[in-house]
Short mmCIF file of C-alpha atoms in Angstrom, two decimals:
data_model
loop_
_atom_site.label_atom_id
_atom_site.label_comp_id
_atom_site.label_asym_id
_atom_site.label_seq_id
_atom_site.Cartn_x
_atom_site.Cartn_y
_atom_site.Cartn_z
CA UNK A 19 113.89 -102.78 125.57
CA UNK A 20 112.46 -100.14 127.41
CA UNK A 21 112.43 -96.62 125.66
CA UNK A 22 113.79 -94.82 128.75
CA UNK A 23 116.98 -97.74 128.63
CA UNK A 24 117.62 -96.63 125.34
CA UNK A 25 117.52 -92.65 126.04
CA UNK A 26 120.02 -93.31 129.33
CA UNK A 27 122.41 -95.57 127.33
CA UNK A 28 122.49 -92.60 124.42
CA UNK A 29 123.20 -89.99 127.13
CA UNK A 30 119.67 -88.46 126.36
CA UNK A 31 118.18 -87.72 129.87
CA UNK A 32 119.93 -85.67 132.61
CA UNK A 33 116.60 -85.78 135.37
CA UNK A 34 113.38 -87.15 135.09
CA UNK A 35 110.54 -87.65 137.38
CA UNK A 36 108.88 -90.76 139.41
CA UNK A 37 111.23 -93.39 138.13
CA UNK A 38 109.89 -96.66 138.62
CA UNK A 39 106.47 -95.28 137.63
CA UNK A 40 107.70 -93.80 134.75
CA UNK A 41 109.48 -97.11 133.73
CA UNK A 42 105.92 -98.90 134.51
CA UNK A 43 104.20 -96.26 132.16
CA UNK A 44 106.60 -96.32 129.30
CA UNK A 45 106.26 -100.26 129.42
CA UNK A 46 102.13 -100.06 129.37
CA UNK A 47 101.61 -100.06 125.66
CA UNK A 48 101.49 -96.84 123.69
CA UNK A 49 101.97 -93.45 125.34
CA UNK A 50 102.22 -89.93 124.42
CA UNK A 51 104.83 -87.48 125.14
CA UNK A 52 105.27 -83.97 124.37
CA UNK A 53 107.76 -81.79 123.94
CA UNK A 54 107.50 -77.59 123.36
CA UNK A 55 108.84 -75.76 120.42
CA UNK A 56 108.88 -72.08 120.09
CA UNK A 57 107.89 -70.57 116.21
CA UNK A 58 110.10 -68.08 116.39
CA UNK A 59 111.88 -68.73 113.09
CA UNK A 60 110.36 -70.32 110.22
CA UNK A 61 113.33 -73.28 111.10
CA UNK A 62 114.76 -75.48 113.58
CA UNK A 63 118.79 -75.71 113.95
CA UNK A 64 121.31 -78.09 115.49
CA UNK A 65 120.53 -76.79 119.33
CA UNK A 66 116.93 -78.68 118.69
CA UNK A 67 118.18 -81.96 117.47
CA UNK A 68 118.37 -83.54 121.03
CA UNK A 69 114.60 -83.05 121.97
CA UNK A 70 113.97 -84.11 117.81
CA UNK A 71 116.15 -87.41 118.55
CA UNK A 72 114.44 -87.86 121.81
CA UNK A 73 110.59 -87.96 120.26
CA UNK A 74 111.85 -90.30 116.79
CA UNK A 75 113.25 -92.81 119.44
CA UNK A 76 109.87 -92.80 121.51
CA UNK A 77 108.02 -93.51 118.13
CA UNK A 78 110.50 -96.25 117.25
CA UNK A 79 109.86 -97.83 120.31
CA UNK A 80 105.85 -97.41 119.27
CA UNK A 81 104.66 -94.48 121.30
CA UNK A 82 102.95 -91.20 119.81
CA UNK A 83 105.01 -88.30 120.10
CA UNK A 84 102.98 -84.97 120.16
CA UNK A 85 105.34 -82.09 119.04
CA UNK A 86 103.36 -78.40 120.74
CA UNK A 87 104.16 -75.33 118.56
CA UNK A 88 103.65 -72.38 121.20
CA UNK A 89 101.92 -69.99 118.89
CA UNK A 90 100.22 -68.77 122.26
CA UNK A 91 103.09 -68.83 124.84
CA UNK A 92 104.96 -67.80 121.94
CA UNK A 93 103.46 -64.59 121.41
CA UNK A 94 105.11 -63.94 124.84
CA UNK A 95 108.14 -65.01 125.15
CA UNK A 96 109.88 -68.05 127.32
CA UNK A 97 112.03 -66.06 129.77
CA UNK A 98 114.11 -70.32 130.34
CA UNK A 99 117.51 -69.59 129.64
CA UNK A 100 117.50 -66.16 128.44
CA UNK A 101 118.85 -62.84 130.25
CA UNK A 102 116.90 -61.26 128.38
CA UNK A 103 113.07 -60.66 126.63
CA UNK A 104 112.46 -61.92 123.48
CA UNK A 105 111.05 -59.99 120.62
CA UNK A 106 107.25 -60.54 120.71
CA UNK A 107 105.81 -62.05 117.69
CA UNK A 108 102.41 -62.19 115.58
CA UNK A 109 100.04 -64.37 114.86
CA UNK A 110 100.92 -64.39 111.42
CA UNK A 111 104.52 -65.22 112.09
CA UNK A 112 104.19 -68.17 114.03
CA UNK A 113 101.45 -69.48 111.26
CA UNK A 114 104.38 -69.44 108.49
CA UNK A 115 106.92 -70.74 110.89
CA UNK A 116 104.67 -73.56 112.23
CA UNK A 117 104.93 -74.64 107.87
CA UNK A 118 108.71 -75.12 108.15
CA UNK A 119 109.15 -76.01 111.69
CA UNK A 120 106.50 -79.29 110.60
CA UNK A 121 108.48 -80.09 107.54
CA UNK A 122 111.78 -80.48 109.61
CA UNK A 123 110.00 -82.36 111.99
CA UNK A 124 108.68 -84.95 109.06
CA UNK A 125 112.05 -85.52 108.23
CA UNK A 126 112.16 -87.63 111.61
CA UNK A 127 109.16 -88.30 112.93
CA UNK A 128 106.30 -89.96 110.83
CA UNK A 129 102.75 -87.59 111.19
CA UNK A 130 101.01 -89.78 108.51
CA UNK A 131 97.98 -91.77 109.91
CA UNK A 132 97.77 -90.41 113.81
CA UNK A 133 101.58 -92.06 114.25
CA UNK A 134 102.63 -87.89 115.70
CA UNK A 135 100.73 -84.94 116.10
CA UNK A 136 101.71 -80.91 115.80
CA UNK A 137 99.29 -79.07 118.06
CA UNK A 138 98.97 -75.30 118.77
CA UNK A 139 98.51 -73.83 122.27
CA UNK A 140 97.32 -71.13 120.64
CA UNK A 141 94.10 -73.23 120.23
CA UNK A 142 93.13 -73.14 124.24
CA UNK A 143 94.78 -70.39 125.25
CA UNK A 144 94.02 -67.42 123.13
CA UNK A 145 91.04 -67.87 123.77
CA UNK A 146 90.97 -67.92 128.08
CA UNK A 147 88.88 -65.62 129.92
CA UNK A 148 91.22 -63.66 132.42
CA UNK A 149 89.37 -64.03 135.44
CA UNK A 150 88.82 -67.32 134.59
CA UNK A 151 92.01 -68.55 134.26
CA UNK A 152 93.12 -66.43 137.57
CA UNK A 153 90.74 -68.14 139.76
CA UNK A 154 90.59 -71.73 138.17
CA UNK A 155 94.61 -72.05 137.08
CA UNK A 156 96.49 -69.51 139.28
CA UNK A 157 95.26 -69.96 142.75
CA UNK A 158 97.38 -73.52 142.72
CA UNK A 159 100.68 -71.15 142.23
CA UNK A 160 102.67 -70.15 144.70
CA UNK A 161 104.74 -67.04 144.21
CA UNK A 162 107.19 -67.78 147.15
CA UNK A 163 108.12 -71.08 144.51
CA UNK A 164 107.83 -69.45 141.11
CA UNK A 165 111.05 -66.49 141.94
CA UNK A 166 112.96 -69.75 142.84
CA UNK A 167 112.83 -71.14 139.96
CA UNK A 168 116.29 -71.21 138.00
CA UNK A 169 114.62 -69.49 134.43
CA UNK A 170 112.65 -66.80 136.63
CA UNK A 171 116.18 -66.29 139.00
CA UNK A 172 118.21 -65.11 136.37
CA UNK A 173 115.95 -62.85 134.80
CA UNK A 174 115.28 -61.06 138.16
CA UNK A 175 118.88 -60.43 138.79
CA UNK A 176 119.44 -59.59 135.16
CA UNK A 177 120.16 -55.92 133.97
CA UNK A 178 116.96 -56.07 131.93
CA UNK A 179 114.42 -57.85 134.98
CA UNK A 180 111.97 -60.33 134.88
CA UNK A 181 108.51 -58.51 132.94
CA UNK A 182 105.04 -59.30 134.12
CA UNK A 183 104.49 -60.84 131.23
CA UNK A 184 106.77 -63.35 131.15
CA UNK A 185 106.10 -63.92 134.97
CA UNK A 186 103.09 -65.48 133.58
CA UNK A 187 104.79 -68.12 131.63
CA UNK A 188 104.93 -70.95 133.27
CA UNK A 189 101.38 -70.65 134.47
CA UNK A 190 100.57 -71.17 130.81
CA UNK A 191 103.49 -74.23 130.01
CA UNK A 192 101.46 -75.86 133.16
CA UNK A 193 98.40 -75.17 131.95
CA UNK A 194 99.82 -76.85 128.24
CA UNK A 195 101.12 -79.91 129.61
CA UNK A 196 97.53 -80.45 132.10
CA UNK A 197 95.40 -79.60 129.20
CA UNK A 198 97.29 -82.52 127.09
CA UNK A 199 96.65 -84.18 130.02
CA UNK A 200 92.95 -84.58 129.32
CA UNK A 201 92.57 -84.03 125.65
CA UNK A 202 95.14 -86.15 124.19
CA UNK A 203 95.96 -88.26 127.26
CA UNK A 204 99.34 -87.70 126.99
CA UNK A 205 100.99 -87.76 130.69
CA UNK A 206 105.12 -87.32 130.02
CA UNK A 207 106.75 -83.79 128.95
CA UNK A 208 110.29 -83.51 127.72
CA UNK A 209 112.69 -80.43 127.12
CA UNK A 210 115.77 -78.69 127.63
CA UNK A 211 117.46 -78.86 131.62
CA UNK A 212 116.24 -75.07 132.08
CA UNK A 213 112.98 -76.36 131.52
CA UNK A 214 112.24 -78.17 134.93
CA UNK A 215 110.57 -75.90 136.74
CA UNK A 216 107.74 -75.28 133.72
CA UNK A 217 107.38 -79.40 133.59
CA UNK A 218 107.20 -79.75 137.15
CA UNK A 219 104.76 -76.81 137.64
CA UNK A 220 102.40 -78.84 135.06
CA UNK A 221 102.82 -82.16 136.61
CA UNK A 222 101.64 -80.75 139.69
CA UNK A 223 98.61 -78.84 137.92
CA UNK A 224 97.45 -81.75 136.16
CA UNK A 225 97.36 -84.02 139.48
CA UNK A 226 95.36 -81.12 141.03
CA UNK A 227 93.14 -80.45 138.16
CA UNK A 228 92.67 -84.08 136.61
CA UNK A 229 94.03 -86.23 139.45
CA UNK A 230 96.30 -87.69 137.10
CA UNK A 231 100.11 -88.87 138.06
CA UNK A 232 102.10 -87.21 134.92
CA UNK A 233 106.10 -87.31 134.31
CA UNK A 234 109.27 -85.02 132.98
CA UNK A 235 112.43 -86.07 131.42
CA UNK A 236 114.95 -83.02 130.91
CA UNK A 237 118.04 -83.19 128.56
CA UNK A 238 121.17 -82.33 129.41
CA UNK A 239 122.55 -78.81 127.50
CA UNK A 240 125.20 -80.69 124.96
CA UNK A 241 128.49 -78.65 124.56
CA UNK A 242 131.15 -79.66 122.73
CA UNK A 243 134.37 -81.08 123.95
CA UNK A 244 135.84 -77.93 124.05
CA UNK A 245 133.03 -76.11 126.33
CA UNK A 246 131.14 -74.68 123.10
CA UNK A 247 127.74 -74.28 122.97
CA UNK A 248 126.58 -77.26 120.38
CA UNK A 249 125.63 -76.23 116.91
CA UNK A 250 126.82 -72.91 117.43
CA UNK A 251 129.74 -71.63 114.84
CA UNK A 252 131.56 -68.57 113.81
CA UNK A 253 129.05 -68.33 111.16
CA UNK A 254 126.16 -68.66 113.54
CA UNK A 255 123.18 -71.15 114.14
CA UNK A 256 123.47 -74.48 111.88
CA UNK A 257 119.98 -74.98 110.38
CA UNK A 258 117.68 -77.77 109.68
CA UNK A 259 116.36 -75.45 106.74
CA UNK A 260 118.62 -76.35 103.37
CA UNK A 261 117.85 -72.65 102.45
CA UNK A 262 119.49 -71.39 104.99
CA UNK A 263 122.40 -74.40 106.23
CA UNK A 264 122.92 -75.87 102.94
CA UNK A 265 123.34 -79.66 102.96
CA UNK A 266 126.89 -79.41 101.86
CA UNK A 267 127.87 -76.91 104.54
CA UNK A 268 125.60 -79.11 107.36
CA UNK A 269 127.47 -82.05 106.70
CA UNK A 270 131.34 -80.28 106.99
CA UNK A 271 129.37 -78.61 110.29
CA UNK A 272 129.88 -82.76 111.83
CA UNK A 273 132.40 -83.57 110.06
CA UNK A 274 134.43 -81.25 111.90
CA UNK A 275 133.52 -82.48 114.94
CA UNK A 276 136.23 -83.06 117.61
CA UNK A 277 137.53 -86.21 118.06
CA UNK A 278 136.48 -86.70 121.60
CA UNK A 279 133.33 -85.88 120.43
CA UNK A 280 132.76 -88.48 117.55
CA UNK A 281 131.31 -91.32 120.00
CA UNK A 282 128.88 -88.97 122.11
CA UNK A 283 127.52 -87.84 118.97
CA UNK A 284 126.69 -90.69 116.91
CA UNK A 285 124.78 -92.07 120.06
CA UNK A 286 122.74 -88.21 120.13
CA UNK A 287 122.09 -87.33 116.72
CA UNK A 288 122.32 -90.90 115.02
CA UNK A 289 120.02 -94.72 115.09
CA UNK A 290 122.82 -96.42 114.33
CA UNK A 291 123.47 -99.17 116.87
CA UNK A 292 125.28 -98.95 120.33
CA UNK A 293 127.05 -101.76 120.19
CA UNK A 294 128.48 -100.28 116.55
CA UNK A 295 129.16 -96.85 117.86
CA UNK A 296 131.62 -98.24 121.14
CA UNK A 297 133.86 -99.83 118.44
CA UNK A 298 134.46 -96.10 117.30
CA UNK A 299 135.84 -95.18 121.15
CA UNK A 300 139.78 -94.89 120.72
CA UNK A 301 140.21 -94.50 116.68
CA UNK A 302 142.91 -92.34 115.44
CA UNK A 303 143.65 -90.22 112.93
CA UNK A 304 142.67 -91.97 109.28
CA UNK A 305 140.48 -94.54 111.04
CA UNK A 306 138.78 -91.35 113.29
CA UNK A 307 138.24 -89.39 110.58
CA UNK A 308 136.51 -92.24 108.70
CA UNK A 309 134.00 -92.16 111.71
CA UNK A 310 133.71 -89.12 111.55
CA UNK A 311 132.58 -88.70 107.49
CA UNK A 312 129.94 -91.47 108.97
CA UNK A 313 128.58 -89.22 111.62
CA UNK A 314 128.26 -86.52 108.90
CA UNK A 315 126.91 -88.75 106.84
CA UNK A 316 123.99 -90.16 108.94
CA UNK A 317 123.24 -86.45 110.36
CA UNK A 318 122.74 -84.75 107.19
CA UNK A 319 120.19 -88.13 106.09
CA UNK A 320 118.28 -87.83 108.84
CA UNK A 321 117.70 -83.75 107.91
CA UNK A 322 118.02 -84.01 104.10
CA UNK A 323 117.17 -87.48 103.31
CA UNK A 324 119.66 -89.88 100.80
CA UNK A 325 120.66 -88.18 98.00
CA UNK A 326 121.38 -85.19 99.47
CA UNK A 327 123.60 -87.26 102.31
CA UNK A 328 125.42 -88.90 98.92
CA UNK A 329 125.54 -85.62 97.25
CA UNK A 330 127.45 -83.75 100.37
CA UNK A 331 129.40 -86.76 101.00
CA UNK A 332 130.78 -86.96 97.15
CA UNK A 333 131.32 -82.92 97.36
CA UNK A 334 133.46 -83.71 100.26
CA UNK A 335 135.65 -86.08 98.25
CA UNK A 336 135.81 -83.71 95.63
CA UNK A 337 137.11 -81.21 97.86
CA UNK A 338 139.46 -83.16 100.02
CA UNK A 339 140.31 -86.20 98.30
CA UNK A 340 139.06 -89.79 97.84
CA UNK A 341 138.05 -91.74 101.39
CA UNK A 342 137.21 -95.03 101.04
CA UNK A 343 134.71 -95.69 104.41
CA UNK A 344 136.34 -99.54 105.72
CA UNK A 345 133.01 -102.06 105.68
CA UNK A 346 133.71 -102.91 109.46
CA UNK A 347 133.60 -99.51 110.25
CA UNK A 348 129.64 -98.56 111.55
CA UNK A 349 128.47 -101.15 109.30
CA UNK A 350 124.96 -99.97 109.55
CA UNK A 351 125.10 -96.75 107.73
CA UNK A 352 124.37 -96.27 104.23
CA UNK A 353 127.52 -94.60 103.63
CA UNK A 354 128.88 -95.06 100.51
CA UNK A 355 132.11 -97.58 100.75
CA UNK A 356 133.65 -97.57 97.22
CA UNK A 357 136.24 -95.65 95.98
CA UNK A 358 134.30 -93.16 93.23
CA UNK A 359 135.34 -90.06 92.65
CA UNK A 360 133.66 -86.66 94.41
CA UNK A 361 131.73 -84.18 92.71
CA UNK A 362 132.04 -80.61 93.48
CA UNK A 363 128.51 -79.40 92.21
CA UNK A 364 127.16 -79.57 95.55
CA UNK A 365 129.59 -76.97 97.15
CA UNK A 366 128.44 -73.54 98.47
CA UNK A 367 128.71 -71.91 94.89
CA UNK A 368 128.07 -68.06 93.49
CA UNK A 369 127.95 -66.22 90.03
CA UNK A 370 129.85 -63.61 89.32
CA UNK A 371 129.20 -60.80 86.04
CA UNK A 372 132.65 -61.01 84.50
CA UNK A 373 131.84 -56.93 84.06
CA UNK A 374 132.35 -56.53 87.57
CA UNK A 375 135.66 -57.99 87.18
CA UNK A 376 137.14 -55.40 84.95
CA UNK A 377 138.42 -52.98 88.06
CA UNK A 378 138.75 -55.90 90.20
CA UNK A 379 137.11 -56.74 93.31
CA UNK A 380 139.05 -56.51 96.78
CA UNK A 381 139.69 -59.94 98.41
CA UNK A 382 139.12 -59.51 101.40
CA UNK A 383 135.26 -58.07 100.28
CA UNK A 384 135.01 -61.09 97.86
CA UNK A 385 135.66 -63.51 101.03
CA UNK A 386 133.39 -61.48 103.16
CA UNK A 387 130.25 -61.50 99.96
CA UNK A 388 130.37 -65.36 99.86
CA UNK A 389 130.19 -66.14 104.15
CA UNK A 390 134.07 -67.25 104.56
CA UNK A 391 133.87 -64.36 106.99
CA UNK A 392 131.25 -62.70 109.15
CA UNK A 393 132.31 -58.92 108.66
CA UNK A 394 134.86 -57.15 106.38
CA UNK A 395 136.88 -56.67 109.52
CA UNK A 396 137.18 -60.28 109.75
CA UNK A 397 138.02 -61.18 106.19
CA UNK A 398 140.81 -58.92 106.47
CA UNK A 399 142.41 -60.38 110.18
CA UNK A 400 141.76 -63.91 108.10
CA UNK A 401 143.56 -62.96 105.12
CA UNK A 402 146.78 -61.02 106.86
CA UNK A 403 146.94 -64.28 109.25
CA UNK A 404 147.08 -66.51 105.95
CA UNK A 405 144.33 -68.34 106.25
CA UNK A 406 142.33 -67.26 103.22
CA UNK A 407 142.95 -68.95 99.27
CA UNK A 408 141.98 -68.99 96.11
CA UNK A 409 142.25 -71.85 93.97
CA UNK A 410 145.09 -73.47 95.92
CA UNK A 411 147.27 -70.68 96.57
CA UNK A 412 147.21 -68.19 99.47
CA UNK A 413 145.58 -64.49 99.10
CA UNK A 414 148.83 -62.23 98.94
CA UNK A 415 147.09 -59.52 100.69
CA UNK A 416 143.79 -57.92 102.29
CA UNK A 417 143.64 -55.17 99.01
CA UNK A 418 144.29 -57.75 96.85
CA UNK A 419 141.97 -57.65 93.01
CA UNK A 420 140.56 -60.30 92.21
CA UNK A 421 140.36 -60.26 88.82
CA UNK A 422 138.86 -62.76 85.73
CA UNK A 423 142.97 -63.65 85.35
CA UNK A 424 142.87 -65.28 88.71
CA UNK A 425 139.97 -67.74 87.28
CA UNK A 426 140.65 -71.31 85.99
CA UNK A 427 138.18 -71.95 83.75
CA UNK A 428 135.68 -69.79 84.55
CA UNK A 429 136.17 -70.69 88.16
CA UNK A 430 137.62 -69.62 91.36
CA UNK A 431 137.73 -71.38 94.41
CA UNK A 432 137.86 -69.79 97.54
CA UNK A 433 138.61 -71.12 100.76
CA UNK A 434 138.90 -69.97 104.72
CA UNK A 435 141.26 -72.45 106.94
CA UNK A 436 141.77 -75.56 105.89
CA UNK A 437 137.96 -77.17 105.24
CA UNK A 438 135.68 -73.98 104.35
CA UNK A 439 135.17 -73.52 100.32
CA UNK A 440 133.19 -71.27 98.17
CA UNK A 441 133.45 -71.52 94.60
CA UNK A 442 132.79 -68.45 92.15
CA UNK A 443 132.00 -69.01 88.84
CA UNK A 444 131.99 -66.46 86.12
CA UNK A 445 129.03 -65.29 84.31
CA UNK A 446 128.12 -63.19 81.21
CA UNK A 447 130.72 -62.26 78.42
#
């Protein structure tokens, strides 16, 4: 089966370029593809999963994805889909983030033995001659096209403008995608929707330049059911990093995913099999929430691996009671189907000096200390509207003391809504 079958069936591709020759190049033998990530944080989140997905299905069907850290265009900032500039970063930033952003990656695409490759673009073009590049690269740009493109549009009319610097930005994306062109032979670019004017500026660069037919496939920007923005939440970006999204909280982040939701999502962000996943279209209740611990499931093993899949999975049962996953149900995940009892190790957990006890702490800043809340303010509004506990039974009030008296055996477990827990566990004498 054709890779570019399998993207369209998933719901992966929203435009691409030169269909049937696309098809006839995807079905040639092995191909490379690229797509861009910016190292502006040391880790990827949720928002990149769908370009991730997209280059571990082209190396399942046996091509060579080429994943391009922009530690040069990063040092200036992509102006696609922003309203604003970004903060400029160093060299030595992107050179720690380009460690983490590589490790994420491993977890779904295979680097070992030439299968995938991480380049830099800070390789080729930190190191271009001004002039140079002006009279070799930018004489085949046309202004009067550039300002119409979508990412340059909205920064123009923005409060902030469009700076010179960023102006130059897709002159250097083109000049990424034509150098890959020639060096690596790789001739298809994917990325994000608001990146279609930067692919198509380099597929026209490298047929100038190398006289070489190249292609784009764009993604389509995945909200939720609801209109959200995917993998954003009320306590910000989901993470790839365990450090910062730990496994536990990563796998209630799917979990809690809307029920009109469930079926879209295990085609994006899972392997299991098509056929599998339209079985899942028009489950209720029990039988949707079953799919729905397998979507969680399968996520968090794709970003964490097994055991930390099982260990979420079991701190879920511990938290919410035993769920037995039927056998018919997605029968190609790993799940576990029996009936064993949860653990609760793996939940969000923090120490507490019983000495800092002895005047009492105020809920509402005990709520707001472990994340159940992003300010004080809001630990408050979510404690007078009764949605705050601890250990089962609701917070009386935002001035509250927590106190060692209101531990069970050393422990206390909070909790925000109905699926958000934090457990506090005393320390010391």
């Amino acid at each position: 089966m054709n890779v570019l079958d399998i993207l369209t069936e998933r719901g992966f591709i929203e435009n691409k370029t030169h269909d049937d020759e696309l098809r006839d190049y995807l079905a040639s033998g092995q191909t490379s593809c690229y797509i861009g990530f910016d190292p502006t944080a040391d880790s990827l989140h949720v928002g990149h999963l769908l370009p991730i997905m997209s280059l571990a299905h082209m190396q399942r069907s046996g091509h060579r994805p080429i994943a391009l850290v922009g530690g040069g265009t990063g040092l200036i900032g992509d102006p696609s889909g922003k309203t604003e500039m970004r903060k400029l970063i160093t060299h030595e930033d992107v050179e720690h983030n380009k460690k983490g952003i590589k490790r994420q990656l491993s977890h779904f695409i295979d680097f070992t033995d030439g299968r995938a490759e991480m380049v830099d673009n800070a390789d080729w073009l930190t190191g271009l001659g001004y002039i140079e590049f002006l009279r070799d690269i930018g004489r085949h740009f046309s202004v009067n096209r550039m300002i119409k493109a979508e990412s340059y549009r909205m920064r123009i009319e923005s409060e902030e403008g469009l700076s010179f610097i960023e102006f130059n930005y897709m002159l250097l994306q083109a000049y990424d995608f034509m150098k890959l062109a020639g060096s690596h032979e790789c001739l298809l670019q994917m990325g994000g929707s608001d990146q279609w004017g930067n692919i198509v500026a380099g597929i026209e660069l490298t047929r100038k330049i190398h006289r070489k037919t190249a292609f784009g496939i764009t993604f389509p920007l995945i909200t939720t059911s609801s209109g959200a923005k995917m993998g954003k939440t009320a306590g910000g970006a989901v993470w790839l990093d365990p450090e910062r999204t730990s496994p536990y909280d990563y796998y209630q982040f799917w979990v809690n995913t809307d029920d009109n939701d469930v079926a879209r999502f295990l085609c994006l962000f899972t392997f299991l099999p098509m056929d599998e996943i339209n079985g899942v279209k028009g489950l209720k209740d029990a039988d949707m929430n079953h799919a729905k611990a397998v979507l969680a499931f399968e996520a968090t093993l794709l970003a964490h691996g097994q055991t930390a899949a099982e260990e979420a999975f079991n701190a879920a049962r511990s938290m919410f009671g035993r769920r037995i996953i039927p056998a018919d149900l997605l029968p190609s995940s790993t799940i576990p189907r029996d009936g064993g009892e949860g653990s609760d190790e793996n939940v969000p957990t923090s120490f507490i000096n019983k000495d800092e006890l002895d005047q009492g702490v105020p809920a509402f800043k005990l709520v707001f200390t472990v994340g159940l809340a992003q300010s004080g303010g809001a630990a408050r509004k979510l404690i007078e509207q009764g949605g705050a506990y601890m250990n089962g039974q609701r917070i009386p009030s935002t001035d509250y003391m927590i106190s060692s008296v209101d531990f069970d055996k050393g422990e206390l477990l909070l909790r925000a809504g109905k699926k958000r827990y934090h457990k506090i566990v005393l320390s010391g004498n």
